[in-house]
mmCIF file of C-alpha atoms in Angstrom:
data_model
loop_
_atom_site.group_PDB
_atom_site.id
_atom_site.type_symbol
_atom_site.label_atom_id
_atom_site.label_comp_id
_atom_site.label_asym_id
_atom_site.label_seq_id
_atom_site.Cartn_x
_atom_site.Cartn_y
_atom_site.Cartn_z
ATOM 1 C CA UNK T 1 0.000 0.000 0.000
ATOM 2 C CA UNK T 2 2.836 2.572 0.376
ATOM 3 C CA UNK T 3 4.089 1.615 -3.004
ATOM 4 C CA UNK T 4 0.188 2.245 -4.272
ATOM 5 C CA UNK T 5 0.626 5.569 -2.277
ATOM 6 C CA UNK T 6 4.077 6.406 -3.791
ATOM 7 C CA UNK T 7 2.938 5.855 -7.192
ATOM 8 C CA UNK T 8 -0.372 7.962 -6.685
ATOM 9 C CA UNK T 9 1.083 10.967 -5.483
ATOM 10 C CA UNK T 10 3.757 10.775 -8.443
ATOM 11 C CA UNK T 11 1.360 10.512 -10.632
ATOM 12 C CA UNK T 12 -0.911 13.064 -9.161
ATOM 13 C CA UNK T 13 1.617 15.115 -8.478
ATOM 14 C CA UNK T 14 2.852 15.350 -12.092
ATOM 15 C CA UNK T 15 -1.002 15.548 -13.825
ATOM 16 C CA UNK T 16 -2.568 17.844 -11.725
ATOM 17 C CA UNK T 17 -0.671 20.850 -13.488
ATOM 18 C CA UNK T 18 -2.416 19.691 -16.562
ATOM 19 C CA UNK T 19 -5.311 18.517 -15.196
ATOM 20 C CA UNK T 20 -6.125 22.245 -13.783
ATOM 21 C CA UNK T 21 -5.674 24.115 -17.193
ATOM 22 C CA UNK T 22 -7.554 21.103 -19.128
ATOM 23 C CA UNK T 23 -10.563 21.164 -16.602
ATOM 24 C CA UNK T 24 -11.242 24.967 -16.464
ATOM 25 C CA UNK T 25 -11.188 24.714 -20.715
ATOM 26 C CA UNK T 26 -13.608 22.182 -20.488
ATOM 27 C CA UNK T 27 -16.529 25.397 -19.836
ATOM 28 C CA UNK T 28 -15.778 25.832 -23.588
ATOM 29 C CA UNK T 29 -17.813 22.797 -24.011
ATOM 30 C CA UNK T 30 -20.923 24.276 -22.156
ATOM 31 C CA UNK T 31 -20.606 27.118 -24.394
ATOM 32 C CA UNK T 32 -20.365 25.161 -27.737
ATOM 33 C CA UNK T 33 -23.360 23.024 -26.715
ATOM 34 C CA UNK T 34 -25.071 26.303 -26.019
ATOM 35 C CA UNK T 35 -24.381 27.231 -29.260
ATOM 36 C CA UNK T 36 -24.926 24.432 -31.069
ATOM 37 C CA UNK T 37 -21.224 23.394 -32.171
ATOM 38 C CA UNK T 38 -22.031 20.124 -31.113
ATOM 39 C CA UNK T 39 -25.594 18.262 -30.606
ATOM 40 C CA UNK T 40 -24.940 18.006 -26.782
ATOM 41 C CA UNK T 41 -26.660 19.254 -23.982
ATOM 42 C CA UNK T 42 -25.603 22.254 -22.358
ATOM 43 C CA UNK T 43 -26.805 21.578 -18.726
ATOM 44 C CA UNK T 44 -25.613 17.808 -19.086
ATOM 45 C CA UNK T 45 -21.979 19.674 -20.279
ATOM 46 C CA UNK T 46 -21.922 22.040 -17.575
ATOM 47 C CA UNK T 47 -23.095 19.157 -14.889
ATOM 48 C CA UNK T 48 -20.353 17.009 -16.015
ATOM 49 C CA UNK T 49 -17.480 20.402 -16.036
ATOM 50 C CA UNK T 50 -18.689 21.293 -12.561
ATOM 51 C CA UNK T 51 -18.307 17.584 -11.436
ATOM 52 C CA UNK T 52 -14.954 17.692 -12.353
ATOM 53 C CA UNK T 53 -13.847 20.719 -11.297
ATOM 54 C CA UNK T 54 -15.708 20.974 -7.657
ATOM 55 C CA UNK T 55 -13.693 17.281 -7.675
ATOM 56 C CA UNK T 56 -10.309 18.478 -8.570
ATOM 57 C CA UNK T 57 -10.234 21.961 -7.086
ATOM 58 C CA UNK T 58 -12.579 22.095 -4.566
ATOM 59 C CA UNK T 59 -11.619 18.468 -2.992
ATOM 60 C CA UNK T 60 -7.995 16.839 -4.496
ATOM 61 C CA UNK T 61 -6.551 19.899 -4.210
ATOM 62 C CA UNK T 62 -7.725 21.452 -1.412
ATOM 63 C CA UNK T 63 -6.843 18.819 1.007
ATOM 64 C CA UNK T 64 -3.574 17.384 1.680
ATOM 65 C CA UNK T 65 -4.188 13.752 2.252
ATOM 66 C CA UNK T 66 -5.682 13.509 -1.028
ATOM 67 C CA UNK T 67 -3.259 16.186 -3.333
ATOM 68 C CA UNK T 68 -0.191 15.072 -1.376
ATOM 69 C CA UNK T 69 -0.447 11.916 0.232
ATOM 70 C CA UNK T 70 -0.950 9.851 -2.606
ATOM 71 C CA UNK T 71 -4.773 8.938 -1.460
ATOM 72 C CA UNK T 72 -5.499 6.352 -5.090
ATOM 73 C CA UNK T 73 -8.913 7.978 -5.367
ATOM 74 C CA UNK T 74 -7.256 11.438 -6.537
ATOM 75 C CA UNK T 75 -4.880 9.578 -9.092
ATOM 76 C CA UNK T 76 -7.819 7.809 -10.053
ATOM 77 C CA UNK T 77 -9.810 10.125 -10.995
ATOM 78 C CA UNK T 78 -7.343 12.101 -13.055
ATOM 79 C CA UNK T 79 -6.281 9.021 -14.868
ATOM 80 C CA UNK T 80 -9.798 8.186 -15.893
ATOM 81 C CA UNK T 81 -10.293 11.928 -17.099
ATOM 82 C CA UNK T 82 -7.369 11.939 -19.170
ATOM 83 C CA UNK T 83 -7.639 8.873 -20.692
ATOM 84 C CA UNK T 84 -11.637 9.400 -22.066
ATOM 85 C CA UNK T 85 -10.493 12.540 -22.971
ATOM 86 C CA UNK T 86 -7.429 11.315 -24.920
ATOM 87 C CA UNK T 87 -9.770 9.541 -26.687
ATOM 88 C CA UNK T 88 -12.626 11.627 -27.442
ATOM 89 C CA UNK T 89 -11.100 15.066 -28.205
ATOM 90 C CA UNK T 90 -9.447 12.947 -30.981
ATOM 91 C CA UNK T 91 -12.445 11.737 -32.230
ATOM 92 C CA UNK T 92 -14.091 15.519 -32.221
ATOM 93 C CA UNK T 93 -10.851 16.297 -34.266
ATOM 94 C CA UNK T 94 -11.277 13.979 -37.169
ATOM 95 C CA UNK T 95 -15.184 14.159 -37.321
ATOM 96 C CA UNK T 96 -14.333 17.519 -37.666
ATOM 97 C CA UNK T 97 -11.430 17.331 -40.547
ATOM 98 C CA UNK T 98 -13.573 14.740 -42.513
ATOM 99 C CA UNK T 99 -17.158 16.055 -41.912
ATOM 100 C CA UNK T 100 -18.301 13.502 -45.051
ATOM 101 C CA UNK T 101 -17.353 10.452 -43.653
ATOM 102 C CA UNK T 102 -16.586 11.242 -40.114
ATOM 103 C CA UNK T 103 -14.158 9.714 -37.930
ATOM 104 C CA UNK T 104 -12.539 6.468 -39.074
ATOM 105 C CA UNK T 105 -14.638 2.999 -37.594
ATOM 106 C CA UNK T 106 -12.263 2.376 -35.240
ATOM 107 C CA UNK T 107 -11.622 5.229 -33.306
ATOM 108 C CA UNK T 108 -15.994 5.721 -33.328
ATOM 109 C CA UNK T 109 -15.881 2.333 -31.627
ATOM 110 C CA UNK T 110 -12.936 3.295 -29.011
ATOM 111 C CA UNK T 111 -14.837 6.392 -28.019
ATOM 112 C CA UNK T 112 -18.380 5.148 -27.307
ATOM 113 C CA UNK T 113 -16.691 2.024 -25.617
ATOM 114 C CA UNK T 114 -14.120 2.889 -23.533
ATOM 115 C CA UNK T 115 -16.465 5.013 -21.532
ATOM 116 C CA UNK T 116 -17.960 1.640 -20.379
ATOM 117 C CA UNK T 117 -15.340 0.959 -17.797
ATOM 118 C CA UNK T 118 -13.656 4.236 -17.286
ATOM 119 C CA UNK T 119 -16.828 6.519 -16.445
ATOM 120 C CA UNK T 120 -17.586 4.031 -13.488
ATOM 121 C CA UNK T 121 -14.715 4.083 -12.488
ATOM 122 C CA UNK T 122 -13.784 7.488 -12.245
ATOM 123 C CA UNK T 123 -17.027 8.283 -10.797
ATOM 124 C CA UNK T 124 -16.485 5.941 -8.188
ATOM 125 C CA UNK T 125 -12.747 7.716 -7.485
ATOM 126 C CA UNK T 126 -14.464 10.996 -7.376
ATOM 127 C CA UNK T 127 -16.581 9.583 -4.439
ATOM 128 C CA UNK T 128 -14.136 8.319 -2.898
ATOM 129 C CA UNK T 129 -12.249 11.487 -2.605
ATOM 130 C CA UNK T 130 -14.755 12.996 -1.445
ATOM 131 C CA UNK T 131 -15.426 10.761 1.278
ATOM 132 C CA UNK T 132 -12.055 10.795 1.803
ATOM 133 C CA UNK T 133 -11.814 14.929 2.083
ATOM 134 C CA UNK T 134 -14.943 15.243 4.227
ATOM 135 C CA UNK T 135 -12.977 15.215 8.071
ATOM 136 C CA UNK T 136 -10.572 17.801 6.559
ATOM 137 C CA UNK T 137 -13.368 20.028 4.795
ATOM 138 C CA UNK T 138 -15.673 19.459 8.100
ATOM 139 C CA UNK T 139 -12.979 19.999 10.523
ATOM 140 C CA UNK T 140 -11.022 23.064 8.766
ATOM 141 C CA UNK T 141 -14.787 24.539 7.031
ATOM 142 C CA UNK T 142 -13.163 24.736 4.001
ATOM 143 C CA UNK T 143 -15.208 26.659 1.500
ATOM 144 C CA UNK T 144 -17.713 27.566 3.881
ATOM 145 C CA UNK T 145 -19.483 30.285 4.802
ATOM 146 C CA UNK T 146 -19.957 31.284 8.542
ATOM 147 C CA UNK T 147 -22.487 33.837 10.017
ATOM 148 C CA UNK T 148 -21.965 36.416 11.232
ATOM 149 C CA UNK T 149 -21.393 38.296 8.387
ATOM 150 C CA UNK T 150 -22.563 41.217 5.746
ATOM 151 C CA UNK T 151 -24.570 39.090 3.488
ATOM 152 C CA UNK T 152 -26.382 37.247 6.614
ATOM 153 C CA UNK T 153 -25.727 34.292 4.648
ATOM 154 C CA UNK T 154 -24.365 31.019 6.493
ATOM 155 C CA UNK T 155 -23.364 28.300 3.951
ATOM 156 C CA UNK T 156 -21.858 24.192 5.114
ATOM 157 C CA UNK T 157 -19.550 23.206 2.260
ATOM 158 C CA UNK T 158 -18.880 19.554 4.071
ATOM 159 C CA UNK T 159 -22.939 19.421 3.976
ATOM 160 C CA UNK T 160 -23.574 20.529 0.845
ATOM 161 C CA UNK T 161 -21.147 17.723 -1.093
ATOM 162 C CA UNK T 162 -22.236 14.811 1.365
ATOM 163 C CA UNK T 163 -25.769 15.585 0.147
ATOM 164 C CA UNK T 164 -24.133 15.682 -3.572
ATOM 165 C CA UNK T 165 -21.971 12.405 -2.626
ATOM 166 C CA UNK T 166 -25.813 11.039 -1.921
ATOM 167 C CA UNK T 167 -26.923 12.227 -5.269
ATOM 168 C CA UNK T 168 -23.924 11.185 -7.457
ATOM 169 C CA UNK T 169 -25.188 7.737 -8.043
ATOM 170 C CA UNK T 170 -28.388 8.753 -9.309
ATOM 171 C CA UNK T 171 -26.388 11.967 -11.514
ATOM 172 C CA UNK T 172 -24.343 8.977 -12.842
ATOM 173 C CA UNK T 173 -26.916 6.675 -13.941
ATOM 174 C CA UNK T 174 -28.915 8.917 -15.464
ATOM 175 C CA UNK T 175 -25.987 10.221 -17.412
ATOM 176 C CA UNK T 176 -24.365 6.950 -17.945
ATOM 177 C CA UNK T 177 -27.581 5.247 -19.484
ATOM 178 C CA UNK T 178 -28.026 8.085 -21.996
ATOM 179 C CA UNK T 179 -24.278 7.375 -23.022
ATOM 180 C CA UNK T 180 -25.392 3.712 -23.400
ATOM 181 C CA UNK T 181 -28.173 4.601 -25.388
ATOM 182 C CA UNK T 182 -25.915 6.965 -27.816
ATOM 183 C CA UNK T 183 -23.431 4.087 -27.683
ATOM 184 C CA UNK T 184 -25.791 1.634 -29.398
ATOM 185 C CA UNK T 185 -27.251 4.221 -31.735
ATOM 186 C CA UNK T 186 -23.347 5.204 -32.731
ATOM 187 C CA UNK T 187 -22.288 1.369 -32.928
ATOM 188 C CA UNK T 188 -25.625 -0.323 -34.119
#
């Protein structure tokens, strides 16, 4: 397990420079849905941007055990992110420089199957991260708002993403089964 935990924060350590550029582009793809660029959903885009970035920023970065300790959930995540993305932004490219025929068979098939194992997956890291980060975020209020103050606002960070932990699995099935369901329409 220290090896595991050696390896993770190398790994984390060295994608999470990347990672943090890569996920704050990824609002672009809110706005291109918006616009129509490409035939997805704008709420379903932003959903999935705000997933990842409340994950990385909010929780794998923010806390310590997770963004230096090598916790595998933080790794996890990351890896799964960068290797459906590796694959789809690809895919997007030659669709794009070969509007007639699209992208070639093959790569069609890689993207709209290696979600299968990897979205799962990585959804399951987030959680775990965030399970992981809730002592630290309770215990140091990270992200929260405390009254007293001008606004007369009071706002529980650590209560707010448990209640979003709760909600994840039902966020990820409905998202996951409409990928299934554009996965056989894509593959036949």
């Amino acid at each position: 397990t220290t090896t595991v935990r050696a390896l993770s924060a190398a790994f984390f350590a060295g994608a999470a420079p990347a990672a943090r550029v890569l996920v704050l582009a990824c609002i672009l793809e809110t706005a291109h849905a918006a616009l129509g660029v490409v035939p997805s959903s704008p709420l379903t885009c932003f959903l999935q941007w705000w997933g990842r970035e409340n994950a990385l920023f909010q929780i794998a970065l923010a806390v310590p055990a997770l963004r230096d300790e090598g916790h595998p959930a933080a790794a996890g995540m990351v890896l799964c992110w960068c290797l459906s993305e590796v694959i789809r932004y690809p895919w997007y490219a030659a669709g794009a420089a070969n509007p007639a025929e699209g992208p070639p068979h093959w790569l069609t098939w890689l993207r709209y199957s290696a979600f299968v194992p990897l979205y799962p997956v990585g959804v399951a890291c987030e959680l775990s991260a965030i399970w992981a980060a809730l002592p630290t975020l309770r215990r140091e209020r990270l992200w929260s708002v405390q009254m007293p103050n001008a606004a007369n606002f009071a706002f529980d960070y650590s209560v707010f993403i448990s209640v979003m932990a709760l909600l994840y699995p039902y966020l990820f099935w409905g998202q996951y089964s409409s990928l299934l369901r554009t996965r056989a329409k894509k593959l036949g």
